[in-house]
Amino acid sequence: MKTGVALRSALEALIANPLRSFLTMLGIMIGVASVMAMMAISEGAAKQVDEQIASLGASNLTIYPGASRRGPRSGGASSDQPFTDADVDLIRQEPFVTAVAARNSGSVTVISGQDNWSTSLYGTNTDYFITQSLQTAEGRFFDAREVSSGAAVAIIGKTVADNLFEGTNPVGQTIRANNVPLEIIGVLESRGASAGPGGDRDDMIIVPINTARNRITGGNPTVAKYVTGMEVGVTDGYDMTQAQEQLEARLREIRRIAPGGTDDFRVFNIADFIRARSSTQATFGVLLAFTAAVSLIVGGVGVMNIMLVSVTERTREIGLRMAIGARGSDILGQFLAEALALCLVGGLIGSALGVGAAQLAARLGEFPVEISPRIAIIAIGASALIGLFFGFFPARQAARLNPIEALRHE
């Protein structure tokens, strides 16, 4: 039997029993729709996390003073000795380092006229704009001269701008941070929420580090020109694990830690978070694949069941076809074509339903979704394989019928 004749015969059989065909396809439709929706949400979430990690700086190392906590014990109060500007200059001399952003951070209440807003304060240098890939929507960044002189200037995030200057341009206006007047010279482009809890990355104010520690947050009585953290930019293509090891070794020299002694600093590698995210996504993908397989297998069992019923109902027709010259392979192809048509039509309808479900989830639940043709091809291809696999047994049963006994069937 030619392929075109087999497909036409399969479609005629489906149209002849529309309700039964629809109920048979329902399992495939639900399975494919669930696969499409879950994979679209999974891909969207993965893309969002990748963008957030990239915005944090995938080639950055973050350094904090203080020993790593092991169990209920830590390195003690003395291990929290901050860094200094001199430490920052020494780290900057490393050959694999492109930028070192010294940072002092804390919380501050910002006042503009009768309005006030509690936000995060970052006192830093100009390298911070490089390591964090920041851009201004309005105005400009401060420069090295303003950092060294402790100029009373500030750059604010979009959240701060919206809450203190809604409908007006903040650039050039004055705010007070802990009663210290600051001129706004720039507004950052919006970066959105972070993956962590309560992470609005637009809710911040950035000032020169000398301005923060000398005028806003107060100095450190034990360490002059103190730094509570550093963001270290690493040369593109340089191995991040090797960079971390070299940086840790250099910090032990700078802070005079004896061999075998406890480190009084911590180095965090964003690449580690990327690897952990990739591992989590792979596990999540396996779970999705298993769920999808179960859904499609259930639908495939339904297809096999209805095809067996169809073979029983059409036994005389099969006998008649064989009597006038149809071979077993022709009967096999006919029933395989019917099973394949059932699953393909169900897969196409299920794909459309899956896209609709993903978009509905994005609107109602504000889930990030990523609908790609690859997902649809995988889902429809899986439904076709299910049709061939579960349709083979009924088709073989039909092909093996004895023509004489088939003609005698009531």
Short mmCIF file of C-alpha atoms in Angstrom, two decimals, residues 122-126 128-129 140-147 151 153-155 185 206-209:
data_model
loop_
_atom_site.label_atom_id
_atom_site.label_comp_id
_atom_site.label_asym_id
_atom_site.label_seq_id
_atom_site.Cartn_x
_atom_site.Cartn_y
_atom_site.Cartn_z
CA TYR A 122 27.39 51.17 48.46
CA GLY A 123 30.57 53.16 48.93
CA THR A 124 32.98 52.11 46.21
CA ASN A 125 35.45 53.15 43.53
CA THR A 126 35.13 53.45 39.77
CA TYR A 128 32.63 48.83 40.64
CA PHE A 129 30.89 50.03 37.49
CA ARG A 140 27.02 59.94 34.62
CA PHE A 141 29.27 57.93 36.95
CA PHE A 142 31.66 59.60 39.39
CA ASP A 143 35.36 59.58 38.47
CA ALA A 144 38.62 58.71 40.28
CA ARG A 145 39.15 62.33 41.37
CA GLU A 146 35.76 62.40 43.07
CA VAL A 147 36.55 59.09 44.79
CA ALA A 151 33.01 64.28 46.79
CA VAL A 153 27.90 62.97 44.89
CA ALA A 154 25.63 59.96 44.47
CA ILE A 155 24.21 57.62 41.84
CA ILE A 185 24.81 62.87 39.25
CA ILE A 206 26.24 54.41 45.18
CA VAL A 207 28.69 56.99 46.51
CA PRO A 208 32.51 57.33 46.47
CA ILE A 209 34.04 55.04 49.09
#
